[in-house]
PDB file of C-alpha atoms in Angstrom:
ATOM      1  CA  MET A   1     153.996  75.906 106.600  1.00  0.00           C
ATOM      2  CA  SER A   2     153.260  79.286 108.109  1.00  0.00           C
ATOM      3  CA  ILE A   3     151.870  79.754 111.590  1.00  0.00           C
ATOM      4  CA  ALA A   4     148.686  81.168 110.010  1.00  0.00           C
ATOM      5  CA  ASP A   5     148.142  77.792 108.340  1.00  0.00           C
ATOM      6  CA  LEU A   6     147.903  76.232 111.776  1.00  0.00           C
ATOM      7  CA  TYR A   7     145.087  78.500 112.947  1.00  0.00           C
ATOM      8  CA  THR A   8     141.608  77.058 112.963  1.00  0.00           C
ATOM      9  CA  SER A   9     138.948  78.522 115.243  1.00  0.00           C
ATOM     10  CA  GLY A  10     139.104  82.087 116.564  1.00  0.00           C
ATOM     11  CA  GLU A  11     139.772  80.921 120.112  1.00  0.00           C
ATOM     12  CA  HIS A  12     142.376  78.405 119.008  1.00  0.00           C
ATOM     13  CA  ARG A  13     143.965  81.089 116.821  1.00  0.00           C
ATOM     14  CA  ARG A  14     144.355  83.360 119.879  1.00  0.00           C
ATOM     15  CA  ASN A  15     145.695  80.461 121.943  1.00  0.00           C
ATOM     16  CA  LEU A  16     148.232  79.549 119.296  1.00  0.00           C
ATOM     17  CA  ALA A  17     149.280  83.185 118.872  1.00  0.00           C
ATOM     18  CA  HIS A  18     149.733  83.471 122.651  1.00  0.00           C
ATOM     19  CA  PHE A  19     151.750  80.255 122.703  1.00  0.00           C
ATOM     20  CA  ALA A  20     153.934  81.325 119.776  1.00  0.00           C
ATOM     21  CA  ALA A  21     154.722  84.655 121.447  1.00  0.00           C
ATOM     22  CA  LEU A  22     155.479  82.900 124.737  1.00  0.00           C
ATOM     23  CA  ALA A  23     157.773  80.407 123.033  1.00  0.00           C
ATOM     24  CA  THR A  24     159.643  83.267 121.386  1.00  0.00           C
ATOM     25  CA  LEU A  25     159.961  85.042 124.746  1.00  0.00           C
ATOM     26  CA  ALA A  26     161.198  81.886 126.448  1.00  0.00           C
ATOM     27  CA  ALA A  27     163.808  81.310 123.744  1.00  0.00           C
ATOM     28  CA  ILE A  28     164.914  84.940 123.471  1.00  0.00           C
ATOM     29  CA  ASP A  29     168.076  84.333 125.482  1.00  0.00           C
ATOM     30  CA  GLY A  30     169.205  81.406 123.337  1.00  0.00           C
ATOM     31  CA  GLU A  31     168.462  77.752 124.023  1.00  0.00           C
ATOM     32  CA  LEU A  32     165.526  76.764 126.183  1.00  0.00           C
ATOM     33  CA  SER A  33     166.383  75.629 129.688  1.00  0.00           C
ATOM     34  CA  THR A  34     164.777  72.514 131.106  1.00  0.00           C
ATOM     35  CA  GLU A  35     162.484  74.699 133.233  1.00  0.00           C
ATOM     36  CA  GLU A  36     161.418  76.754 130.198  1.00  0.00           C
ATOM     37  CA  LYS A  37     160.704  73.577 128.224  1.00  0.00           C
ATOM     38  CA  VAL A  38     158.569  72.194 131.077  1.00  0.00           C
ATOM     39  CA  MET A  39     156.716  75.501 131.315  1.00  0.00           C
ATOM     40  CA  LEU A  40     156.062  75.593 127.559  1.00  0.00           C
ATOM     41  CA  ASP A  41     154.813  72.007 127.698  1.00  0.00           C
ATOM     42  CA  ARG A  42     152.383  73.069 130.442  1.00  0.00           C
ATOM     43  CA  PHE A  43     151.208  76.059 128.396  1.00  0.00           C
ATOM     44  CA  ALA A  44     150.787  73.853 125.329  1.00  0.00           C
ATOM     45  CA  THR A  45     148.510  71.596 127.357  1.00  0.00           C
ATOM     46  CA  LYS A  46     146.569  74.531 128.818  1.00  0.00           C
ATOM     47  CA  LEU A  47     146.141  76.075 125.365  1.00  0.00           C
ATOM     48  CA  ASP A  48     145.266  72.810 123.604  1.00  0.00           C
ATOM     49  CA  ILE A  49     148.274  73.089 121.280  1.00  0.00           C
ATOM     50  CA  THR A  50     148.842  69.937 119.233  1.00  0.00           C
ATOM     51  CA  LYS A  51     152.216  68.245 118.869  1.00  0.00           C
ATOM     52  CA  ALA A  52     152.414  69.400 115.223  1.00  0.00           C
ATOM     53  CA  GLU A  53     151.642  73.000 116.228  1.00  0.00           C
ATOM     54  CA  PHE A  54     154.154  72.825 119.076  1.00  0.00           C
ATOM     55  CA  ASP A  55     156.871  71.497 116.758  1.00  0.00           C
ATOM     56  CA  GLU A  56     156.147  74.172 114.145  1.00  0.00           C
ATOM     57  CA  VAL A  57     156.299  76.993 116.685  1.00  0.00           C
ATOM     58  CA  MET A  58     159.515  75.642 118.209  1.00  0.00           C
ATOM     59  CA  LYS A  59     161.501  75.553 114.950  1.00  0.00           C
ATOM     60  CA  LYS A  60     164.584  77.761 115.292  1.00  0.00           C
ATOM     61  CA  GLU A  61     163.763  79.748 112.174  1.00  0.00           C
ATOM     62  CA  ASN A  62     160.329  80.662 113.522  1.00  0.00           C
ATOM     63  CA  LYS A  63     160.183  83.740 115.716  1.00  0.00           C
ATOM     64  CA  TYR A  64     156.755  85.093 116.509  1.00  0.00           C
ATOM     65  CA  PRO A  65     156.631  88.598 117.926  1.00  0.00           C
ATOM     66  CA  ILE A  66     153.999  89.734 120.334  1.00  0.00           C
ATOM     67  CA  ASP A  67     151.420  91.657 118.362  1.00  0.00           C
ATOM     68  CA  ALA A  68     151.284  94.714 120.641  1.00  0.00           C
ATOM     69  CA  PRO A  69     148.062  96.654 120.151  1.00  0.00           C
ATOM     70  CA  HIS A  70     148.228 100.442 120.220  1.00  0.00           C
ATOM     71  CA  ASP A  71     145.003 100.633 122.201  1.00  0.00           C
ATOM     72  CA  ALA A  72     145.390 100.360 126.006  1.00  0.00           C
ATOM     73  CA  GLU A  73     142.108  98.483 126.301  1.00  0.00           C
ATOM     74  CA  LYS A  74     143.275  95.881 123.772  1.00  0.00           C
ATOM     75  CA  ARG A  75     146.555  95.446 125.705  1.00  0.00           C
ATOM     76  CA  LEU A  76     144.552  94.832 128.886  1.00  0.00           C
ATOM     77  CA  GLU A  77     142.355  92.370 127.027  1.00  0.00           C
ATOM     78  CA  ARG A  78     145.399  90.401 125.833  1.00  0.00           C
ATOM     79  CA  LEU A  79     146.846  90.354 129.343  1.00  0.00           C
ATOM     80  CA  PHE A  80     143.434  89.279 130.686  1.00  0.00           C
ATOM     81  CA  ASP A  81     143.399  86.378 128.192  1.00  0.00           C
ATOM     82  CA  PHE A  82     146.887  85.420 129.290  1.00  0.00           C
ATOM     83  CA  PHE A  83     145.915  85.428 132.964  1.00  0.00           C
ATOM     84  CA  ARG A  84     142.891  83.251 132.169  1.00  0.00           C
ATOM     85  CA  ILE A  85     145.257  80.788 130.499  1.00  0.00           C
ATOM     86  CA  ILE A  86     147.681  80.786 133.403  1.00  0.00           C
ATOM     87  CA  TYR A  87     144.954  80.351 135.975  1.00  0.00           C
ATOM     88  CA  THR A  88     143.359  77.329 134.281  1.00  0.00           C
ATOM     89  CA  ASP A  89     145.174  75.216 136.869  1.00  0.00           C
ATOM     90  CA  HIS A  90     144.217  77.707 139.641  1.00  0.00           C
ATOM     91  CA  GLU A  91     147.799  78.589 140.494  1.00  0.00           C
ATOM     92  CA  ILE A  92     150.705  80.673 139.302  1.00  0.00           C
ATOM     93  CA  ASP A  93     154.355  79.857 139.853  1.00  0.00           C
ATOM     94  CA  ASP A  94     157.563  81.898 139.738  1.00  0.00           C
ATOM     95  CA  GLU A  95     158.442  80.931 136.150  1.00  0.00           C
ATOM     96  CA  GLU A  96     154.985  81.975 134.978  1.00  0.00           C
ATOM     97  CA  MET A  97     155.364  85.311 136.820  1.00  0.00           C
ATOM     98  CA  ILE A  98     158.625  85.994 134.962  1.00  0.00           C
ATOM     99  CA  LEU A  99     156.968  85.191 131.645  1.00  0.00           C
ATOM    100  CA  ILE A 100     153.943  87.344 132.494  1.00  0.00           C
ATOM    101  CA  LYS A 101     156.235  90.310 133.119  1.00  0.00           C
ATOM    102  CA  LYS A 102     158.020  89.770 129.790  1.00  0.00           C
ATOM    103  CA  TYR A 103     154.674  89.417 128.041  1.00  0.00           C
ATOM    104  CA  ALA A 104     153.245  92.577 129.628  1.00  0.00           C
ATOM    105  CA  ILE A 105     156.300  94.581 128.587  1.00  0.00           C
ATOM    106  CA  GLY A 106     156.084  93.053 125.105  1.00  0.00           C
ATOM    107  CA  LEU A 107     152.471  94.232 124.937  1.00  0.00           C
ATOM    108  CA  GLY A 108     153.640  97.790 125.570  1.00  0.00           C
ATOM    109  CA  PHE A 109     153.337  98.283 129.332  1.00  0.00           C
ATOM    110  CA  SER A 110     156.246 100.089 130.990  1.00  0.00           C
ATOM    111  CA  GLY A 111     158.100  98.108 133.662  1.00  0.00           C
ATOM    112  CA  ASP A 112     156.389  99.938 136.539  1.00  0.00           C
ATOM    113  CA  LYS A 113     152.953  99.778 134.918  1.00  0.00           C
ATOM    114  CA  ALA A 114     153.475  96.071 134.162  1.00  0.00           C
ATOM    115  CA  ASP A 115     154.313  95.398 137.823  1.00  0.00           C
ATOM    116  CA  LYS A 116     151.213  97.279 138.979  1.00  0.00           C
ATOM    117  CA  VAL A 117     148.867  95.579 136.493  1.00  0.00           C
ATOM    118  CA  ILE A 118     150.333  92.145 137.247  1.00  0.00           C
ATOM    119  CA  GLU A 119     150.041  92.657 141.009  1.00  0.00           C
ATOM    120  CA  ARG A 120     146.397  93.701 140.696  1.00  0.00           C
ATOM    121  CA  SER A 121     145.657  90.936 138.210  1.00  0.00           C
ATOM    122  CA  VAL A 122     147.069  88.258 140.486  1.00  0.00           C
ATOM    123  CA  ALA A 123     144.902  89.600 143.328  1.00  0.00           C
ATOM    124  CA  ILE A 124     141.834  89.727 141.092  1.00  0.00           C
ATOM    125  CA  PHE A 125     142.307  86.298 139.524  1.00  0.00           C
ATOM    126  CA  GLY A 126     141.865  84.521 142.835  1.00  0.00           C
ATOM    127  CA  GLY A 127     138.213  84.398 141.699  1.00  0.00           C
ATOM    128  CA  LYS A 128     136.449  84.443 138.368  1.00  0.00           C
ATOM    129  CA  ILE A 129     135.516  87.763 136.819  1.00  0.00           C
ATOM    130  CA  ASP A 130     134.610  88.949 133.350  1.00  0.00           C
ATOM    131  CA  PHE A 131     136.697  91.364 131.302  1.00  0.00           C
ATOM    132  CA  GLU A 132     134.572  94.440 132.028  1.00  0.00           C
ATOM    133  CA  ASP A 133     134.989  93.962 135.804  1.00  0.00           C
ATOM    134  CA  TYR A 134     138.708  93.277 135.329  1.00  0.00           C
ATOM    135  CA  GLN A 135     139.094  96.424 133.263  1.00  0.00           C
ATOM    136  CA  TYR A 136     137.177  98.520 135.794  1.00  0.00           C
ATOM    137  CA  LEU A 137     139.209  97.226 138.744  1.00  0.00           C
ATOM    138  CA  LEU A 138     142.503  97.908 137.014  1.00  0.00           C
ATOM    139  CA  LYS A 139     141.546 101.425 136.019  1.00  0.00           C
ATOM    140  CA  HIS A 140     140.245 102.440 139.464  1.00  0.00           C
TER     141      HIS A 140
END
């Protein structure tokens, strides 16, 4: 079964693609640590990933790269989606911050730019905003 076979709705497709990329990032250094497994379980819950989808994504032979858009606006939109996912529980922890940095770099942000965008995003996501406001605040 391919990961595409697991996709259903557009929103669920994006959530599953995010989760698959995150799982690949978490496992990039070999076996998953207990902390990484707990974090992925939390993301699976936040993203409404089923047990079957989770198991399929976690198979060793499955590696899902981050689909890095060439367009800067699309990269920001993906990062915005990711921050919305992370902030569903209204908090962000150290493990999530590490994964956000990896994800931002995987999307094509340089290390310095990723730090700047993440810092601003964390400040912004204390409240609820739409993408256009997010984009404006990050560009100015």
